[in-house]
Short mmCIF file of C-alpha atoms and ligand atoms in Angstrom, two decimals:
data_model
loop_
_atom_site.label_atom_id
_atom_site.label_comp_id
_atom_site.label_asym_id
_atom_site.label_seq_id
_atom_site.Cartn_x
_atom_site.Cartn_y
_atom_site.Cartn_z
CA UNK A 1 -15.15 30.27 -23.02
CA UNK A 2 -11.76 28.95 -22.07
CA UNK A 3 -13.13 25.48 -21.71
CA UNK A 4 -15.04 25.62 -24.92
CA UNK A 5 -11.87 26.59 -26.75
CA UNK A 6 -10.09 23.70 -24.98
CA UNK A 7 -12.77 21.47 -26.08
CA UNK A 8 -12.68 22.28 -29.71
CA UNK A 9 -8.69 22.05 -29.82
CA UNK A 10 -8.93 18.61 -28.50
CA UNK A 11 -11.15 17.54 -31.04
CA UNK A 12 -9.14 19.31 -33.86
CA UNK A 13 -5.98 17.72 -32.46
CA UNK A 14 -6.95 14.24 -33.03
CA UNK A 15 -9.44 14.60 -35.74
CA UNK A 16 -8.72 12.60 -38.86
CA UNK A 17 -9.71 13.93 -42.32
CA UNK A 18 -12.47 11.56 -43.02
CA UNK A 19 -14.48 12.26 -39.82
CA UNK A 20 -17.48 14.23 -39.69
CA UNK A 21 -17.00 18.12 -39.25
CA UNK A 22 -18.39 19.65 -35.89
CA UNK A 23 -20.88 22.27 -36.23
CA UNK A 24 -19.42 24.09 -33.16
CA UNK A 25 -22.70 26.02 -32.65
CA UNK A 26 -22.97 27.10 -29.23
CA UNK A 27 -26.41 27.80 -27.69
CA UNK A 28 -27.36 28.50 -23.86
CA UNK A 29 -23.60 27.35 -22.79
CA UNK A 30 -24.03 24.13 -25.05
CA UNK A 31 -22.04 23.14 -28.04
CA UNK A 32 -24.13 21.02 -30.47
CA UNK A 33 -22.16 18.75 -32.62
CA UNK A 34 -22.53 16.76 -35.61
CA UNK A 35 -24.28 13.55 -35.51
CA UNK A 36 -22.11 10.25 -35.36
CA UNK A 37 -23.08 6.82 -35.85
CA UNK A 38 -21.53 5.42 -33.06
CA UNK A 39 -20.29 7.26 -29.66
CA UNK A 40 -17.79 5.17 -27.63
CA UNK A 41 -17.66 6.36 -23.74
CA UNK A 42 -14.12 5.26 -22.50
CA UNK A 43 -10.70 5.20 -24.41
CA UNK A 44 -9.28 2.00 -22.72
CA UNK A 45 -8.71 -1.14 -24.72
CA UNK A 46 -12.26 -2.00 -25.08
CA UNK A 47 -13.16 1.60 -26.12
CA UNK A 48 -10.47 1.74 -28.83
CA UNK A 49 -11.42 -1.83 -29.94
CA UNK A 50 -14.76 -0.92 -30.53
CA UNK A 51 -14.38 2.34 -32.29
CA UNK A 52 -11.69 0.58 -34.58
CA UNK A 53 -14.27 -1.99 -35.47
CA UNK A 54 -17.19 0.43 -35.88
CA UNK A 55 -14.97 2.53 -38.28
CA UNK A 56 -13.87 -0.48 -40.11
CA UNK A 57 -17.31 -0.93 -40.94
CA UNK A 58 -17.72 2.25 -42.10
CA UNK A 59 -19.38 4.11 -39.06
CA UNK A 60 -18.54 7.65 -38.27
CA UNK A 61 -17.41 6.97 -34.59
CA UNK A 62 -16.16 9.22 -31.92
CA UNK A 63 -14.42 8.22 -28.56
CA UNK A 64 -14.90 10.10 -25.51
CA UNK A 65 -12.38 10.05 -22.75
CA UNK A 66 -12.13 11.44 -19.37
CA UNK A 67 -8.49 11.26 -18.84
CA UNK A 68 -5.93 13.37 -20.87
CA UNK A 69 -4.42 10.17 -22.43
CA UNK A 70 -6.08 7.15 -23.75
CA UNK A 71 -5.43 3.60 -22.25
CA UNK A 72 -7.09 3.27 -19.03
CA UNK A 73 -5.68 0.26 -17.10
CA UNK A 74 -3.42 -0.55 -20.02
CA UNK A 75 -1.19 2.63 -19.89
CA UNK A 76 2.41 2.56 -19.18
CA UNK A 77 4.14 4.96 -16.85
CA UNK A 78 7.78 5.97 -17.54
CA UNK A 79 9.93 6.65 -14.56
CA UNK A 80 13.57 7.17 -14.46
CA UNK A 81 14.09 5.35 -17.73
CA UNK A 82 11.82 2.54 -16.69
CA UNK A 83 8.52 1.47 -18.22
CA UNK A 84 5.90 0.19 -15.57
CA UNK A 85 2.41 -1.14 -16.43
CA UNK A 86 -0.32 -0.48 -13.95
CA UNK A 87 0.86 -3.79 -12.41
CA UNK A 88 2.62 -6.79 -14.26
CA UNK A 89 0.72 -7.35 -17.55
CA UNK A 90 1.10 -10.57 -19.74
CA UNK A 91 -0.66 -11.02 -23.05
CA UNK A 92 -2.29 -14.59 -23.21
CA UNK A 93 -3.38 -16.53 -26.46
CA UNK A 94 -6.88 -15.20 -26.44
CA UNK A 95 -9.28 -12.89 -28.10
CA UNK A 96 -7.04 -9.64 -27.66
CA UNK A 97 -4.02 -11.16 -29.03
CA UNK A 98 -5.93 -12.53 -32.01
CA UNK A 99 -7.48 -9.41 -32.77
CA UNK A 100 -4.13 -7.26 -32.44
CA UNK A 101 -2.68 -9.63 -34.87
CA UNK A 102 -5.28 -9.32 -37.10
CA UNK A 103 -4.93 -5.48 -37.11
CA UNK A 104 -0.97 -5.83 -37.75
CA UNK A 105 0.13 -4.65 -34.25
CA UNK A 106 3.88 -4.89 -33.90
CA UNK A 107 3.58 -6.50 -30.28
CA UNK A 108 7.28 -6.49 -30.06
CA UNK A 109 8.48 -8.55 -26.83
CA UNK A 110 8.96 -12.28 -25.94
CA UNK A 111 7.77 -15.22 -24.12
CA UNK A 112 9.10 -15.86 -20.65
CA UNK A 113 10.63 -18.86 -19.31
CA UNK A 114 8.24 -20.60 -16.83
CA UNK A 115 10.94 -21.80 -14.57
CA UNK A 116 9.45 -20.85 -11.31
CA UNK A 117 9.88 -21.05 -7.53
CA UNK A 118 6.95 -21.31 -4.91
CA UNK A 119 6.87 -19.58 -1.47
CA UNK A 120 6.00 -22.09 1.16
CA UNK A 121 6.41 -21.58 4.66
CA UNK A 122 8.67 -18.77 4.10
CA UNK A 123 10.97 -20.64 1.77
CA UNK A 124 11.56 -20.71 -2.09
CA UNK A 125 11.15 -24.42 -3.46
CA UNK A 126 11.24 -25.39 -7.15
CA UNK A 127 7.72 -25.53 -8.65
CA UNK A 128 6.78 -28.36 -11.01
CA UNK A 129 6.62 -26.46 -14.23
CA UNK A 130 8.27 -29.04 -16.54
CA UNK A 131 9.03 -32.82 -16.56
CA UNK A 132 12.58 -32.18 -15.17
CA UNK A 133 11.12 -29.93 -12.34
CA UNK A 134 8.21 -32.20 -11.68
CA UNK A 135 10.61 -34.96 -11.01
CA UNK A 136 12.81 -33.05 -8.63
CA UNK A 137 10.63 -30.77 -6.83
CA UNK A 138 10.57 -31.19 -3.06
CA UNK A 139 7.07 -29.97 -2.54
CA UNK A 140 5.28 -32.93 -3.80
CA UNK A 141 5.45 -36.74 -2.68
CA UNK A 142 5.61 -39.26 -5.66
CA UNK A 143 2.03 -39.86 -5.30
CA UNK A 144 1.41 -36.18 -5.65
CA UNK A 145 4.04 -36.14 -8.76
CA UNK A 146 1.86 -38.79 -10.47
CA UNK A 147 -1.32 -37.19 -9.79
CA UNK A 148 -0.21 -33.86 -11.02
CA UNK A 149 1.82 -35.08 -14.12
CA UNK A 150 -1.14 -37.25 -15.22
CA UNK A 151 -3.58 -34.18 -14.98
CA UNK A 152 -1.18 -32.07 -16.92
CA UNK A 153 -1.01 -34.25 -19.68
CA UNK A 154 -4.80 -34.13 -20.17
CA UNK A 155 -5.13 -30.18 -19.44
CA UNK A 156 -4.48 -29.26 -23.36
CA UNK A 157 -7.41 -31.41 -24.68
CA UNK A 158 -9.95 -30.87 -21.80
CA UNK A 159 -13.19 -29.44 -22.22
CA UNK A 160 -13.28 -26.57 -19.83
CA UNK A 161 -17.00 -25.47 -20.55
CA UNK A 162 -17.90 -28.51 -18.39
CA UNK A 163 -16.88 -26.79 -15.42
CA UNK A 164 -18.65 -23.46 -16.28
CA UNK A 165 -21.36 -23.76 -13.50
CA UNK A 166 -19.16 -25.25 -10.58
CA UNK A 167 -16.82 -23.28 -8.35
CA UNK A 168 -13.21 -23.30 -8.46
CA UNK A 169 -13.01 -24.83 -4.98
CA UNK A 170 -15.50 -27.43 -5.87
CA UNK A 171 -13.50 -28.36 -8.94
CA UNK A 172 -10.24 -28.52 -7.04
CA UNK A 173 -11.22 -30.30 -4.19
CA UNK A 174 -13.14 -33.12 -6.20
CA UNK A 175 -10.42 -33.54 -8.58
CA UNK A 176 -7.32 -33.99 -6.56
CA UNK A 177 -6.46 -36.28 -3.66
CA UNK A 178 -3.22 -35.00 -2.74
CA UNK A 179 -3.13 -31.64 -0.58
CA UNK A 180 -0.27 -29.98 -1.99
CA UNK A 181 -1.36 -30.56 -5.79
CA UNK A 182 -4.62 -28.86 -4.45
CA UNK A 183 -2.60 -25.95 -3.03
CA UNK A 184 -0.56 -25.74 -6.38
CA UNK A 185 -3.69 -25.53 -8.27
CA UNK A 186 -5.13 -22.75 -6.16
CA UNK A 187 -2.02 -20.83 -6.81
CA UNK A 188 -1.66 -21.49 -10.31
CA UNK A 189 -5.36 -20.57 -11.23
CA UNK A 190 -5.33 -17.43 -8.81
CA UNK A 191 -2.22 -16.11 -10.80
CA UNK A 192 -3.97 -17.03 -14.11
CA UNK A 193 -7.15 -15.00 -13.37
CA UNK A 194 -5.84 -12.55 -10.74
CA UNK A 195 -9.06 -13.79 -8.62
CA UNK A 196 -8.47 -14.94 -4.86
CA UNK A 197 -12.17 -16.03 -4.56
CA UNK A 198 -12.08 -19.64 -5.15
CA UNK A 199 -15.76 -20.16 -3.82
CA UNK A 200 -17.27 -17.59 -5.80
CA UNK A 201 -15.20 -17.96 -9.03
CA UNK A 202 -16.52 -20.29 -12.02
CA UNK A 203 -13.96 -23.05 -12.55
CA UNK A 204 -14.33 -23.29 -16.58
CA UNK A 205 -13.18 -19.78 -17.57
CA UNK A 206 -10.12 -20.04 -15.48
CA UNK A 207 -9.21 -23.39 -16.79
CA UNK A 208 -9.51 -22.29 -20.08
CA UNK A 209 -7.15 -19.34 -19.10
CA UNK A 210 -4.78 -21.99 -17.77
CA UNK A 211 -5.02 -23.99 -21.01
CA UNK A 212 -4.18 -20.72 -22.97
CA UNK A 213 -1.20 -20.19 -21.00
CA UNK A 214 0.31 -23.40 -22.18
CA UNK A 215 1.16 -21.90 -25.44
CA UNK A 216 3.04 -19.05 -23.56
CA UNK A 217 2.20 -15.55 -22.71
CA UNK A 218 3.82 -12.46 -24.17
CA UNK A 219 5.77 -9.71 -22.20
CA UNK A 220 5.98 -6.45 -24.17
CA UNK A 221 8.79 -4.28 -24.86
CA UNK A 222 8.15 -0.85 -23.48
CA UNK A 223 4.76 -2.09 -21.91
CA UNK A 224 1.35 -2.22 -22.93
CA UNK A 225 1.34 1.70 -23.65
CA UNK A 226 2.59 0.45 -27.03
CA UNK A 227 -0.63 -1.37 -27.67
CA UNK A 228 -2.63 1.77 -26.66
CA UNK A 229 -0.55 3.95 -29.10
CA UNK A 230 -0.88 1.55 -32.12
CA UNK A 231 -4.69 1.06 -31.51
CA UNK A 232 -4.99 4.85 -31.25
CA UNK A 233 -3.10 5.24 -34.46
CA UNK A 234 -5.26 2.54 -36.36
CA UNK A 235 -8.25 4.27 -35.05
CA UNK A 236 -7.45 7.66 -36.21
CA UNK A 237 -6.24 6.26 -39.63
CA UNK A 238 -9.82 4.77 -40.08
CA UNK A 239 -11.38 8.17 -39.37
CA UNK A 240 -12.32 7.74 -35.51
CA UNK A 241 -12.56 11.07 -33.64
CA UNK A 242 -10.96 11.09 -30.24
CA UNK A 243 -12.15 13.44 -27.55
CA UNK A 244 -9.94 13.27 -24.71
CA UNK A 245 -10.10 15.02 -21.20
CA UNK A 246 -13.76 14.94 -21.60
CA UNK A 247 -16.00 13.40 -19.11
CA UNK A 248 -19.32 11.78 -20.14
CA UNK A 249 -21.93 13.01 -17.45
CA UNK A 250 -25.27 11.66 -18.91
CA UNK A 251 -26.72 9.51 -21.49
CA UNK A 252 -29.94 10.58 -22.50
CA UNK A 253 -32.83 8.86 -24.35
CA UNK A 254 -36.27 9.45 -25.44
CA UNK A 255 -39.02 7.09 -26.70
CA UNK A 256 -36.91 4.00 -25.85
CA UNK A 257 -33.89 4.97 -27.95
CA UNK A 258 -30.60 6.74 -27.31
CA UNK A 259 -30.18 10.53 -28.20
CA UNK A 260 -26.99 11.74 -26.99
CA UNK A 261 -23.90 11.62 -24.46
CA UNK A 262 -23.85 14.98 -22.60
CA UNK A 263 -20.30 15.82 -21.41
CA UNK A 264 -19.11 17.72 -18.56
CA UNK A 265 -18.48 21.13 -20.25
CA UNK A 266 -21.90 21.03 -21.77
CA UNK A 267 -21.03 19.36 -24.95
CA UNK A 268 -23.68 17.11 -26.43
CA UNK A 269 -22.52 14.11 -28.81
CA UNK A 270 -25.44 12.98 -30.66
CA UNK A 271 -25.49 9.48 -31.81
CA UNK A 272 -27.50 6.64 -33.09
CA UNK A 273 -25.64 4.13 -31.08
CA UNK A 274 -23.81 4.56 -27.80
CA UNK A 275 -21.32 2.11 -26.48
CA UNK A 276 -20.61 2.34 -22.63
CA UNK A 277 -16.95 1.01 -21.62
CA UNK A 278 -17.04 2.75 -18.14
CA UNK A 279 -17.42 0.55 -15.09
CA UNK A 280 -20.90 -0.67 -14.29
CA UNK A 281 -21.60 1.60 -11.58
CA UNK A 282 -20.49 4.56 -13.83
CA UNK A 283 -22.69 3.24 -16.86
CA UNK A 284 -25.71 2.98 -14.40
CA UNK A 285 -25.06 6.63 -13.12
CA UNK A 286 -24.80 8.00 -16.56
CA UNK A 287 -27.90 6.48 -18.26
CA UNK A 288 -31.23 8.44 -16.98
CA UNK A 289 -33.60 6.20 -15.48
CA UNK A 290 -31.08 3.15 -15.40
CA UNK A 291 -33.11 1.63 -12.45
CA UNK A 292 -35.70 0.48 -15.06
CA UNK A 293 -32.88 -1.26 -17.29
CA UNK A 294 -30.71 -4.33 -17.10
CA UNK A 295 -27.64 -1.81 -16.14
CA UNK A 296 -29.32 -1.92 -12.58
CA UNK A 297 -29.01 -5.64 -12.43
CA UNK A 298 -25.37 -5.73 -13.67
CA UNK A 299 -24.40 -3.15 -11.31
CA UNK A 300 -26.10 -5.00 -8.40
CA UNK A 301 -24.36 -8.43 -9.31
CA UNK A 302 -21.04 -6.79 -9.71
CA UNK A 303 -18.23 -7.81 -7.66
CA UNK A 304 -15.05 -5.98 -7.63
CA UNK A 305 -11.66 -7.66 -7.71
CA UNK A 306 -8.64 -5.40 -6.51
CA UNK A 307 -4.88 -6.08 -6.39
CA UNK A 308 -2.19 -4.38 -4.51
CA UNK A 309 1.09 -4.04 -7.00
CA UNK A 310 4.43 -3.02 -6.50
CA UNK A 311 6.90 -2.69 -9.31
CA UNK A 312 10.57 -1.81 -8.99
CA UNK A 313 13.24 -1.16 -11.33
CA UNK A 314 16.64 -2.67 -10.16
CA UNK A 315 20.11 -1.88 -11.46
CA UNK A 316 20.83 -5.69 -11.23
CA UNK A 317 19.20 -8.47 -9.76
CA UNK A 318 20.93 -9.77 -6.46
CA UNK A 319 19.72 -13.39 -7.44
CA UNK A 320 19.30 -13.63 -11.15
CA UNK A 321 17.96 -17.27 -10.96
CA UNK A 322 14.91 -16.06 -8.81
CA UNK A 323 12.73 -14.33 -11.21
CA UNK A 324 9.59 -16.06 -11.27
CA UNK A 325 7.71 -16.69 -8.25
CA UNK A 326 4.05 -18.07 -7.17
CA UNK A 327 2.84 -17.67 -3.70
CA UNK A 328 1.48 -21.07 -2.32
CA UNK A 329 0.48 -20.21 1.04
CA UNK A 330 0.44 -16.45 0.45
CA UNK A 331 -1.65 -14.73 -2.32
CA UNK A 332 1.31 -13.26 -4.07
CA UNK A 333 3.20 -13.46 -7.18
CA UNK A 334 6.51 -12.01 -8.53
CA UNK A 335 7.74 -11.75 -12.12
CA UNK A 336 10.93 -10.23 -13.22
CA UNK A 337 9.39 -9.04 -16.91
CA UNK A 338 12.71 -8.04 -18.14
CA UNK A 339 13.53 -11.31 -18.49
CA UNK A 340 11.33 -11.26 -21.58
CA UNK A 341 10.99 -7.92 -22.52
CA UNK A 342 12.79 -4.64 -22.85
CA UNK A 343 11.48 -2.29 -20.13
CA UNK A 344 13.92 0.17 -19.60
CA UNK A 345 16.25 2.38 -21.37
CA UNK A 346 19.50 1.61 -19.58
CA UNK A 347 19.16 -2.03 -18.61
CA UNK A 348 17.41 -1.88 -15.30
CA UNK A 349 15.36 -5.02 -14.51
CA UNK A 350 11.45 -4.38 -13.92
CA UNK A 351 9.83 -6.68 -11.56
CA UNK A 352 6.20 -6.69 -10.77
CA UNK A 353 5.00 -7.99 -7.43
CA UNK A 354 1.10 -8.57 -6.92
CA UNK A 355 -0.91 -9.36 -3.85
CA UNK A 356 -4.36 -10.71 -4.99
CA UNK A 357 -6.57 -8.97 -2.67
CA UNK A 358 -9.55 -10.63 -0.99
CA UNK A 359 -12.21 -8.77 0.94
CA UNK A 360 -9.74 -7.67 3.31
CA UNK A 361 -7.71 -4.74 2.18
CA UNK A 362 -4.78 -3.10 4.03
CA UNK A 363 -2.57 -1.05 2.00
CA UNK A 364 -0.01 -0.94 4.47
CA UNK A 365 0.02 -4.59 5.27
CA UNK A 366 0.03 -5.45 1.65
CA UNK A 367 3.01 -3.13 1.02
CA UNK A 368 4.86 -4.73 3.81
CA UNK A 369 4.05 -8.28 2.34
CA UNK A 370 5.09 -7.24 -1.11
CA UNK A 371 8.31 -6.01 0.05
CA UNK A 372 8.80 -9.03 2.23
CA UNK A 373 8.30 -10.93 -0.98
CA UNK A 374 11.10 -9.00 -2.60
CA UNK A 375 13.35 -9.29 0.56
CA UNK A 376 12.96 -13.37 0.21
CA UNK A 377 13.44 -13.63 -3.60
CA UNK A 378 15.90 -10.63 -4.18
CA UNK A 379 17.63 -9.86 -0.91
CA UNK A 380 19.31 -6.54 -0.99
CA UNK A 381 16.91 -5.09 -3.61
CA UNK A 382 16.50 -1.75 -1.87
CA UNK A 383 20.18 -0.94 -2.53
CA UNK A 384 19.70 -1.82 -6.38
CA UNK A 385 16.60 0.53 -6.54
CA UNK A 386 16.29 2.97 -9.34
CA UNK A 387 12.61 3.60 -9.40
CA UNK A 388 9.30 2.03 -8.14
CA UNK A 389 5.44 2.34 -8.42
CA UNK A 390 2.97 1.11 -5.60
CA UNK A 391 -0.73 0.82 -6.41
CA UNK A 392 -2.26 0.07 -3.15
CA UNK A 393 -5.64 -0.97 -4.50
CA UNK A 394 -6.24 -1.04 -8.39
CA UNK A 395 -9.39 -2.75 -9.79
CA UNK A 396 -8.62 -5.58 -11.94
CA UNK A 397 -12.11 -6.47 -12.70
CA UNK A 398 -15.26 -4.31 -12.01
CA UNK A 399 -17.25 -7.59 -12.01
CA UNK A 400 -15.34 -11.10 -12.43
CA UNK A 401 -16.83 -14.42 -13.49
CA UNK A 402 -18.51 -15.66 -10.33
CA UNK A 403 -21.29 -18.02 -9.96
CA UNK A 404 -24.26 -15.71 -9.29
CA UNK A 405 -23.69 -13.58 -12.60
CA UNK A 406 -25.72 -13.02 -15.63
CA UNK A 407 -23.73 -11.95 -18.71
CA UNK A 408 -23.97 -8.25 -19.33
CA UNK A 409 -24.64 -6.90 -22.65
CA UNK A 410 -24.00 -6.56 -25.37
CA UNK A 411 -27.12 -4.70 -25.77
CA UNK A 412 -28.97 -2.78 -23.08
CA UNK A 413 -32.34 -4.42 -24.05
CA UNK A 414 -34.73 -1.48 -22.69
CA UNK A 415 -33.06 1.17 -24.80
CA UNK A 416 -32.81 0.88 -28.41
CA UNK A 417 -28.98 1.82 -29.44
CA UNK A 418 -27.49 1.44 -25.97
CA UNK A 419 -24.75 -1.05 -25.63
CA UNK A 420 -22.22 -1.95 -22.98
CA UNK A 421 -18.29 -3.28 -23.35
CA UNK A 422 -15.48 -3.58 -21.23
CA UNK A 423 -13.83 -6.09 -19.10
CA UNK A 424 -16.60 -6.57 -16.83
CA UNK A 425 -18.94 -7.44 -19.81
CA UNK A 426 -17.55 -10.66 -20.13
CA UNK A 427 -19.18 -13.65 -21.82
CA UNK A 428 -16.46 -16.12 -20.60
CA UNK A 429 -13.27 -14.45 -21.38
CA UNK A 430 -11.08 -12.84 -18.90
CA UNK A 431 -9.13 -9.59 -18.39
CA UNK A 432 -8.19 -7.85 -21.58
CA UNK A 433 -9.88 -10.81 -23.74
CA UNK A 434 -13.11 -9.82 -22.20
CA UNK A 435 -12.46 -6.01 -23.26
CA UNK A 436 -11.69 -6.98 -26.87
CA UNK A 437 -14.45 -9.47 -27.18
CA UNK A 438 -17.29 -7.44 -25.51
CA UNK A 439 -16.24 -4.64 -27.78
CA UNK A 440 -16.65 -6.59 -30.77
CA UNK A 441 -19.81 -8.09 -29.53
CA UNK A 442 -21.26 -4.59 -29.24
CA UNK A 443 -20.50 -3.44 -32.86
CA UNK A 444 -21.48 -6.90 -34.10
CA UNK A 445 -24.83 -6.06 -32.46
CA UNK A 446 -25.24 -2.81 -33.87
CA UNK A 447 -24.42 -3.90 -37.29
CA UNK A 448 -26.68 -6.93 -37.02
CA UNK A 449 -29.60 -4.56 -36.00
CA UNK A 450 -29.10 -2.38 -39.15
CA UNK A 451 -28.80 -5.43 -41.38
CA UNK A 452 -32.28 -6.79 -39.87
CA UNK A 453 -33.59 -3.12 -40.45
CA UNK A 454 -32.44 -3.39 -44.03
CA UNK A 455 -29.57 -1.05 -43.91
CA UNK A 456 -26.41 -1.68 -45.89
CA UNK A 457 -25.31 -5.24 -45.59
CA UNK A 458 -21.58 -4.81 -46.49
CA UNK A 459 -20.21 -3.61 -43.19
CA UNK A 460 -22.17 -6.56 -41.24
CA UNK A 461 -20.44 -8.97 -43.65
CA UNK A 462 -16.92 -7.30 -43.17
CA UNK A 463 -17.12 -8.01 -39.31
CA UNK A 464 -18.90 -11.16 -39.13
C1 LIG B 1 -2.81 -4.92 -12.05
C2 LIG B 1 -3.57 -5.41 -13.27
C3 LIG B 1 -2.94 -6.41 -14.06
C4 LIG B 1 -3.47 -6.73 -15.17
N1 LIG B 1 -2.78 -7.80 -15.85
C5 LIG B 1 -3.24 -8.11 -16.90
C6 LIG B 1 -2.85 -9.43 -17.69
O1 LIG B 1 -1.61 -9.79 -17.17
N2 LIG B 1 -3.25 -9.77 -18.77
C7 LIG B 1 -4.40 -9.32 -19.27
O2 LIG B 1 -4.82 -9.80 -20.10
N3 LIG B 1 -4.99 -8.42 -18.79
C8 LIG B 1 -4.65 -7.80 -17.57
N4 LIG B 1 -5.21 -6.81 -16.73
C9 LIG B 1 -6.42 -6.29 -17.38
C10 LIG B 1 -6.34 -5.13 -18.41
O3 LIG B 1 -5.44 -4.40 -18.15
C11 LIG B 1 -7.75 -4.87 -18.37
O4 LIG B 1 -8.67 -5.86 -18.48
C12 LIG B 1 -8.03 -3.62 -19.75
O5 LIG B 1 -6.97 -2.58 -19.88
C13 LIG B 1 -9.42 -3.00 -19.34
O6 LIG B 1 -9.82 -2.33 -20.59
P1 LIG B 1 -11.14 -1.54 -20.52
O7 LIG B 1 -11.17 -0.69 -21.71
O8 LIG B 1 -12.24 -2.62 -20.14
O9 LIG B 1 -11.35 -0.72 -19.22
P2 LIG B 1 -10.45 0.64 -18.76
O10 LIG B 1 -9.00 0.48 -19.10
O11 LIG B 1 -10.64 0.93 -17.25
O12 LIG B 1 -11.03 1.71 -19.49
C14 LIG B 1 -12.36 2.40 -19.38
C15 LIG B 1 -11.98 3.74 -19.73
O13 LIG B 1 -13.29 4.78 -19.47
C16 LIG B 1 -12.78 5.92 -19.06
N5 LIG B 1 -14.06 6.53 -18.53
C17 LIG B 1 -14.74 5.99 -17.08
N6 LIG B 1 -15.62 6.73 -17.09
C18 LIG B 1 -15.79 7.78 -17.88
C19 LIG B 1 -16.66 8.70 -18.28
N7 LIG B 1 -17.58 9.17 -17.47
N8 LIG B 1 -16.37 9.57 -19.44
C20 LIG B 1 -15.41 9.17 -20.43
N9 LIG B 1 -14.47 8.38 -20.00
C21 LIG B 1 -14.75 7.53 -18.88
C22 LIG B 1 -11.81 5.72 -17.96
O14 LIG B 1 -10.97 6.87 -17.86
C23 LIG B 1 -11.19 4.64 -18.81
O15 LIG B 1 -9.93 5.06 -19.63
C24 LIG B 1 -4.69 -6.18 -15.66
C25 LIG B 1 -5.26 -5.33 -15.14
C26 LIG B 1 -4.70 -4.83 -13.87
C27 LIG B 1 -5.34 -3.73 -13.23
#
């Protein structure tokens, strides 16, 4: 009974006036609920984006999120006045930024400067990020400088799709003669994508991301939790029902069409369409007889990419000029996000240090490497420490853009009304751009199906 009341109160708390009412009938330990047009499993960026698109198209929509708070990997934790994202987060000029701007999100923050150092053989050396630093960097010979300079001049106009079918290593090794230019590209492209797997990673999408980064990135004041707060507000304003602290445990279907989502407390959420934004392995587990569907291939092909992230808030920077560092012979990256965004209540500087993990994962060794990076860049940082957060192995991608991959979704073709979205359901986008773009694709697909079945055409026109 306690759980039942709790469930109802979550619904009521976040329920908006225009959403459908719940019947609340309880039979055999189960609460039947009113029918929704669209049920979205997962309340991260993909889930919220899908819900907003669906609600704006006039669909009665519910988001089911297992955690108490919405946001998934885009939450921000506040510790001793400092705002920590789950590892360093930068908003690129891609699908997510365009979507958030279209919806009027405030996105307060700034573009960080790109003056950077590289770590090479235990030393910090100026990286060639501008004409001046290209000319002065001790990292490159004159021949290397010319090779890099002429390539960077072409990057903005390059057709990156030409390289979608070759690996990053093949691309780098065939493009550059100078070994240090090659090293720099491995480092830049690893950082742009968060992936340290050049033999498997498709070159085209990550080159596109590098191209996008030429327009600068955005660091957000008070972190990415602000995006979630605003998305939640927009969703609720458009009539989306939020059901938090509720884990979906099954997606049931009959005669080839979805029926409902079964939640842990016995709640059934009936819906004509269900969008799963949980990881591929969870999506597979939720759907009965998933082995007979494309979910099986998507789970089997998935290669997870993880990172170890150390975030620290420092009273002051021991070395104020050393704020942005790429590992060249180490797979690490450091950025003082406070150089462009307000990330503390009292002026503390929030620095993110990331180790891009390959197959070998050793939390203690990774922490040591991250702390050594801080020792090199900000010696004496321990004396200035206000707060810290260590995430030894956080998933950046449940599946990344590798060479052996089929594009998942948006529809699960074997079950009518079932869709997938989320960072792993990418069709060429990276990171959060994949989350928003896949969410949009799923809703478009639902509306397009209704359109072809002769249902109202207005909603489809509104989103296309
Ligand atoms: C360290 C790190 C750094 C990053 N940096 C950047 C960056 O700089 N730029 C960038 O663009 N992106 C970055 N990202 C990526 C970005 O954060 C993610 O792509 C995005 O947040 C993923 O959103 P999502 O909705 O696809 O997945 P998630 O955020 O994982 O959301 C999935 C949700 O589903 C819920 N869920 C799962 N199972 C169930 C269930 N059974 N029932 C109900 N709910 C369920 C989960 O609780 C979760 O809330 C970074 C990610 C990490 C980890």
